Structure formats: C-alpha cells, structure tokens
Amino acid sequence: MIINKWHTLALFSVVGLPIQAFAEHDGQLTVTAVRGDQLSSYQRKGIGLYRYDQEHDGVVISQAMLSSRFELNSDWSAHTVLNAHPDPELTVGFTQAYLQYQPLTASRYKWAVKAGGFYPKMSLENPQSGWMSPYNYTNSAINTWIGEEVRAFGLEASIKRPGRQFRSNHSFEGVASVFKGNDPAGTLLSWRGFAMHDRQTTFNERIDFATPNSFNWYQLSKQAEHVEPFEEVDGRFGYYVGAHWDYQKRSQLRVYYYDNNGDPGALNTDTGQYAWDTRFLSVAWLYKVNKQTRIIAQLLDGKTSMGPHRGVDNDFYSHFVLLSHKLD
C-alpha cells in the first residue's frame, strides 16, 4: 500500500528574517504475506539468510517509510527518511537525514553539496523515495547488503553536465564524498554472507548474526555477536568517488569506488566493533527497452579485512541481471 504524496507550507522567522518553507512528504506501508524459511533467521541468531523464518508465517507489516523534503529556500533543502520495522523488535529510526545546497546558477554546469547521513547513489535498483525499489519486494544480494551496512556520514559534492544544456544526447555527473561512521561495514559479509530482503538498517541500530566457531579463537574473541554498521571506531575518514553517464534517459551507467579506509586493528572494546578495511567497485547499468520494459544489471567486487595483522582477509563478489516489465 502506497500513501500518496502531500505537501505543507510553513512561515516562520529566524533572527527577524522571514523564511518560507515548503515541505513534500512521501510515505509507503508494505504489507507482506510470509511463508518463512525453515532455517532460523539471522535476526534471531540463526543461520538463515532471509529476513523471515517460520516464526513469521502469516501476514506481516514488513516496513513503513516516510520520506520528507523541506525546501528552505531556492538553494537549501533538508531531507529525512524515517523507517519503522517490526522485526526482530519494533524499531523506528532514520535511514537518511541530510542538508543539501543546490544553487540556481547561470552556468550550464550544475553542482550540489550535501551533508549528513545518506546512501551513495550507486544503485539503479532503488530509485524511489526512501531508497525503495519499484521492481521487487526483495532486493538483490548487492543492494540488500548496501541497505544493511553502507551509509555515508559526511559530505558529498557533485557536478553535472546536463545533455540538454549542451544540445547533446549525453549527460555526465561526477560525485565525490568524504565520510566517517561506517567502519564496521564488511562484518556481515564475513560472518554471515550476503542475504536477500528489503530491510534497511536505521541509524544507531544493531544487527545480530549466528556466532561462528571461529569466535572461540583468542584473536577473534573480542568481536561482538552483532554489528553496529555506522559506528566510528578508528577516527579515519573514508571516501568514495563515482561517475554517471546517461544517454537520452534510456541508457544509464554508474561506476563507484568506495573505501572506508578502516584500520583493521582498531577495536571499540565497549561495543565489540572492529574497524574493517572495506573497499569495493560497483558498476550498475540500466537500459529502457520501451516505456514498460527495462533491464538492470549490477556488479560488486571488493575486499574486506579486520583484526591485528589482518587475521580475517576476505574477497567478495556478486552480480545480478534483472528484467522488469510493467503491465498497462
């Protein structure tokens, strides 16, 4: 069930200066009929790779989402996404919250800066408000993991060359970001592996997983049996860079390189969270065959390591091809 967009208008003043704020809200409530996996879900410290197990059989509210955009003036806007999940316990929190500066200029090149917590724009599978997908109720393994463990808390700058401004069929955009607070990213890939679901991790949330036998080793005994993926552990800055190409809004390509620059020997002894050194390349492509049909493909190839002397050193890889056809 999708809640239609609605708008609000507010007038107020700061230091005597009147400000007119225009707000747009977009909500979605997803109700799902579930027949769960026989294996216990990782959320209940089982070895299942799905969100639901047989304990969830029946009709469930899988999530509620409220995405809001506040136009503060012609240049500044504030964006928030609030999510609620009923499992493994009722959780309400933000999955994105940031300020954006996008000035109106006479230049044919358009640029913007945003600050806060947000997703890198590497996915073509999740283009809707709230980083939702219009194609599936279950995300690909790649974007399931992005929704679980990857978020930037920092600054992102982008510059765009719109094709229309240059009488060209080709549009280009460059993106760069520096961030903190994503040090444990890679934990779930190593201790649990890829999963497939539509649940996004909210800020300050933890995700449980089954305890592997390797935690009995002294070198890994300090690792918690859960991950808090957006924690800052080592004090270092991470970064990502990306490039977008768009041909007549028919063929789109996005290439990103992400590196959280984690110090694999750094550990928060209070929370049991290591700083994982996680870096990866993401390549996503979308092709519109016609108004109803499109093809989406994505590839993710990376490495992650943790612990003194990089005692855990893993490669990870995934790709998918999706064919979507919308009935009239």
GROMACS .gro file of C-alpha atoms in nm, residues 70-236:
model
  167
   70PHE     CA    1   1.185   2.057   0.316
   71GLU     CA    2   1.258   2.342   0.074
   72LEU     CA    3   1.415   2.604   0.300
   73ASN     CA    4   1.475   2.849   0.015
   74SER     CA    5   1.571   2.836  -0.353
   75ASP     CA    6   1.917   2.693  -0.272
   76TRP     CA    7   1.883   2.494   0.051
   77SER     CA    8   1.675   2.186   0.131
   78ALA     CA    9   1.659   1.931   0.413
   79HIS     CA   10   1.583   1.562   0.356
   80THR     CA   11   1.484   1.290   0.600
   81VAL     CA   12   1.372   0.928   0.567
   82LEU     CA   13   1.206   0.765   0.867
   83ASN     CA   14   1.165   0.386   0.868
   84ALA     CA   15   0.980   0.151   1.102
   85HIS     CA   16   1.031  -0.228   1.118
   86PRO     CA   17   0.855  -0.482   1.342
   87ASP     CA   18   1.141  -0.733   1.348
   88PRO     CA   19   1.327  -0.859   1.543
   89GLU     CA   20   1.164  -0.597   1.765
   90LEU     CA   21   0.981  -0.275   1.685
   91THR     CA   22   1.238  -0.028   1.553
   92VAL     CA   23   1.173   0.330   1.442
   93GLY     CA   24   1.459   0.545   1.319
   94PHE     CA   25   1.615   0.745   1.040
   95THR     CA   26   1.783   0.578   0.746
   96GLN     CA   27   1.879   0.910   0.586
   97ALA     CA   28   1.898   1.269   0.712
   98TYR     CA   29   2.092   1.542   0.534
   99LEU     CA   30   2.105   1.904   0.420
  100GLN     CA   31   2.156   1.984   0.052
  101TYR     CA   32   2.285   2.301  -0.112
  102GLN     CA   33   2.196   2.318  -0.482
  103PRO     CA   34   2.220   2.677  -0.605
  104LEU     CA   35   2.045   2.817  -0.909
  105THR     CA   36   2.322   2.946  -1.136
  106ALA     CA   37   2.354   3.078  -1.490
  107SER     CA   38   2.623   2.819  -1.563
  108ARG     CA   39   2.528   2.525  -1.782
  109TYR     CA   40   2.707   2.300  -1.532
  110LYS     CA   41   2.502   2.219  -1.220
  111TRP     CA   42   2.657   2.137  -0.885
  112ALA     CA   43   2.538   2.042  -0.538
  113VAL     CA   44   2.674   1.966  -0.191
  114LYS     CA   45   2.505   1.767   0.083
  115ALA     CA   46   2.598   1.696   0.443
  116GLY     CA   47   2.460   1.436   0.682
  117GLY     CA   48   2.382   1.064   0.655
  118PHE     CA   49   2.286   0.926   0.315
  119TYR     CA   50   2.331   0.649   0.059
  120PRO     CA   51   2.589   0.671  -0.217
  121LYS     CA   52   2.386   0.694  -0.541
  122MET     CA   53   2.532   0.374  -0.684
  123SER     CA   54   2.210   0.172  -0.710
  124LEU     CA   55   1.977   0.181  -1.013
  125GLU     CA   56   1.760  -0.084  -0.847
  126ASN     CA   57   1.644   0.152  -0.569
  127PRO     CA   58   1.548   0.484  -0.733
  128GLN     CA   59   1.229   0.563  -0.540
  129SER     CA   60   1.180   0.780  -0.232
  130GLY     CA   61   1.331   0.627   0.078
  131TRP     CA   62   1.573   0.419  -0.133
  132MET     CA   63   1.286   0.184  -0.219
  133SER     CA   64   1.273  -0.042  -0.525
  134PRO     CA   65   0.978  -0.039  -0.769
  135TYR     CA   66   1.090  -0.371  -0.919
  136ASN     CA   67   1.094  -0.626  -0.636
  137TYR     CA   68   0.979  -0.677  -0.280
  138THR     CA   69   1.318  -0.838  -0.214
  139ASN     CA   70   1.633  -0.652  -0.317
  140SER     CA   71   1.926  -0.812  -0.492
  141ALA     CA   72   2.203  -0.951  -0.271
  142ILE     CA   73   2.415  -0.644  -0.357
  143ASN     CA   74   2.161  -0.383  -0.255
  144THR     CA   75   2.039  -0.585   0.041
  145TRP     CA   76   2.392  -0.551   0.178
  146ILE     CA   77   2.414  -0.181   0.084
  147GLY     CA   78   2.090  -0.124   0.276
  148GLU     CA   79   2.228  -0.314   0.574
  149GLU     CA   80   2.586  -0.193   0.613
  150VAL     CA   81   2.669   0.101   0.384
  151ARG     CA   82   2.588   0.463   0.459
  152ALA     CA   83   2.797   0.781   0.436
  153PHE     CA   84   2.803   1.026   0.728
  154GLY     CA   85   2.985   1.327   0.592
  155LEU     CA   86   2.998   1.548   0.283
  156GLU     CA   87   2.921   1.471  -0.081
  157ALA     CA   88   2.984   1.705  -0.374
  158SER     CA   89   2.857   1.651  -0.727
  159ILE     CA   90   2.884   1.833  -1.058
  160LYS     CA   91   2.661   1.757  -1.355
  161ARG     CA   92   2.684   1.832  -1.725
  162PRO     CA   93   2.320   1.807  -1.844
  163GLY     CA   94   2.298   1.699  -2.206
  164ARG     CA   95   2.006   1.932  -2.276
  165GLN     CA   96   2.213   2.236  -2.179
  166PHE     CA   97   2.479   2.139  -2.433
  167ARG     CA   98   2.243   2.015  -2.710
  168SER     CA   99   2.383   1.667  -2.654
  169ASN     CA  100   2.226   1.325  -2.607
  170HIS     CA  101   2.476   1.252  -2.329
  171SER     CA  102   2.464   1.372  -1.969
  172PHE     CA  103   2.751   1.323  -1.724
  173GLU     CA  104   2.788   1.360  -1.348
  174GLY     CA  105   3.085   1.329  -1.115
  175VAL     CA  106   3.045   1.253  -0.743
  176ALA     CA  107   3.294   1.258  -0.453
  177SER     CA  108   3.246   1.213  -0.080
  178VAL     CA  109   3.441   1.204   0.244
  179PHE     CA  110   3.276   1.048   0.546
  180LYS     CA  111   3.310   0.881   0.884
  181GLY     CA  112   3.099   0.636   1.081
  182ASN     CA  113   3.095   0.332   0.851
  183ASP     CA  114   3.391   0.143   0.997
  184PRO     CA  115   3.226  -0.197   1.072
  185ALA     CA  116   3.099  -0.234   0.711
  186GLY     CA  117   3.204  -0.581   0.598
  187THR     CA  118   3.117  -0.756   0.924
  188LEU     CA  119   2.800  -0.920   0.792
  189LEU     CA  120   2.967  -1.025   0.467
  190SER     CA  121   3.235  -1.210   0.660
  191TRP     CA  122   3.042  -1.365   0.948
  192ARG     CA  123   2.708  -1.424   0.774
  193GLY     CA  124   2.748  -1.366   0.398
  194PHE     CA  125   2.512  -1.199   0.151
  195ALA     CA  126   2.140  -1.209   0.231
  196MET     CA  127   1.826  -1.112   0.039
  197HIS     CA  128   1.549  -0.893   0.184
  198ASP     CA  129   1.418  -0.534   0.180
  199ARG     CA  130   1.508  -0.421   0.533
  200GLN     CA  131   1.719  -0.107   0.572
  201THR     CA  132   1.926  -0.052   0.884
  202THR     CA  133   1.836   0.264   1.075
  203PHE     CA  134   2.093   0.491   1.240
  204ASN     CA  135   2.220   0.352   1.573
  205GLU     CA  136   2.070   0.008   1.507
  206ARG     CA  137   2.246  -0.326   1.557
  207ILE     CA  138   2.212  -0.643   1.350
  208ASP     CA  139   2.256  -0.986   1.508
  209PHE     CA  140   2.407  -1.290   1.341
  210ALA     CA  141   2.484  -1.651   1.433
  211THR     CA  142   2.805  -1.697   1.633
  212PRO     CA  143   3.069  -1.868   1.416
  213ASN     CA  144   3.304  -2.124   1.570
  214SER     CA  145   3.598  -1.900   1.485
  215PHE     CA  146   3.492  -1.666   1.767
  216ASN     CA  147   3.638  -1.926   2.003
  217TRP     CA  148   3.984  -1.827   1.880
  218TYR     CA  149   4.154  -1.578   2.110
  219GLN     CA  150   4.231  -1.343   1.819
  220LEU     CA  151   3.857  -1.304   1.743
  221SER     CA  152   3.708  -1.341   2.090
  222LYS     CA  153   3.655  -0.966   2.129
  223GLN     CA  154   3.429  -0.941   1.823
  224ALA     CA  155   3.064  -0.891   1.929
  225GLU     CA  156   2.792  -1.127   1.803
  226HIS     CA  157   2.627  -0.835   1.626
  227VAL     CA  158   2.727  -0.542   1.407
  228GLU     CA  159   2.662  -0.172   1.457
  229PRO     CA  160   2.749  -0.079   1.098
  230PHE     CA  161   2.751   0.301   1.131
  231GLU     CA  162   2.984   0.328   1.430
  232GLU     CA  163   3.303   0.533   1.418
  233VAL     CA  164   3.594   0.325   1.552
  234ASP     CA  165   3.932   0.440   1.420
  235GLY     CA  166   3.889   0.816   1.366
  236ARG     CA  167   3.984   0.792   0.999
   0.00000   0.00000   0.00000
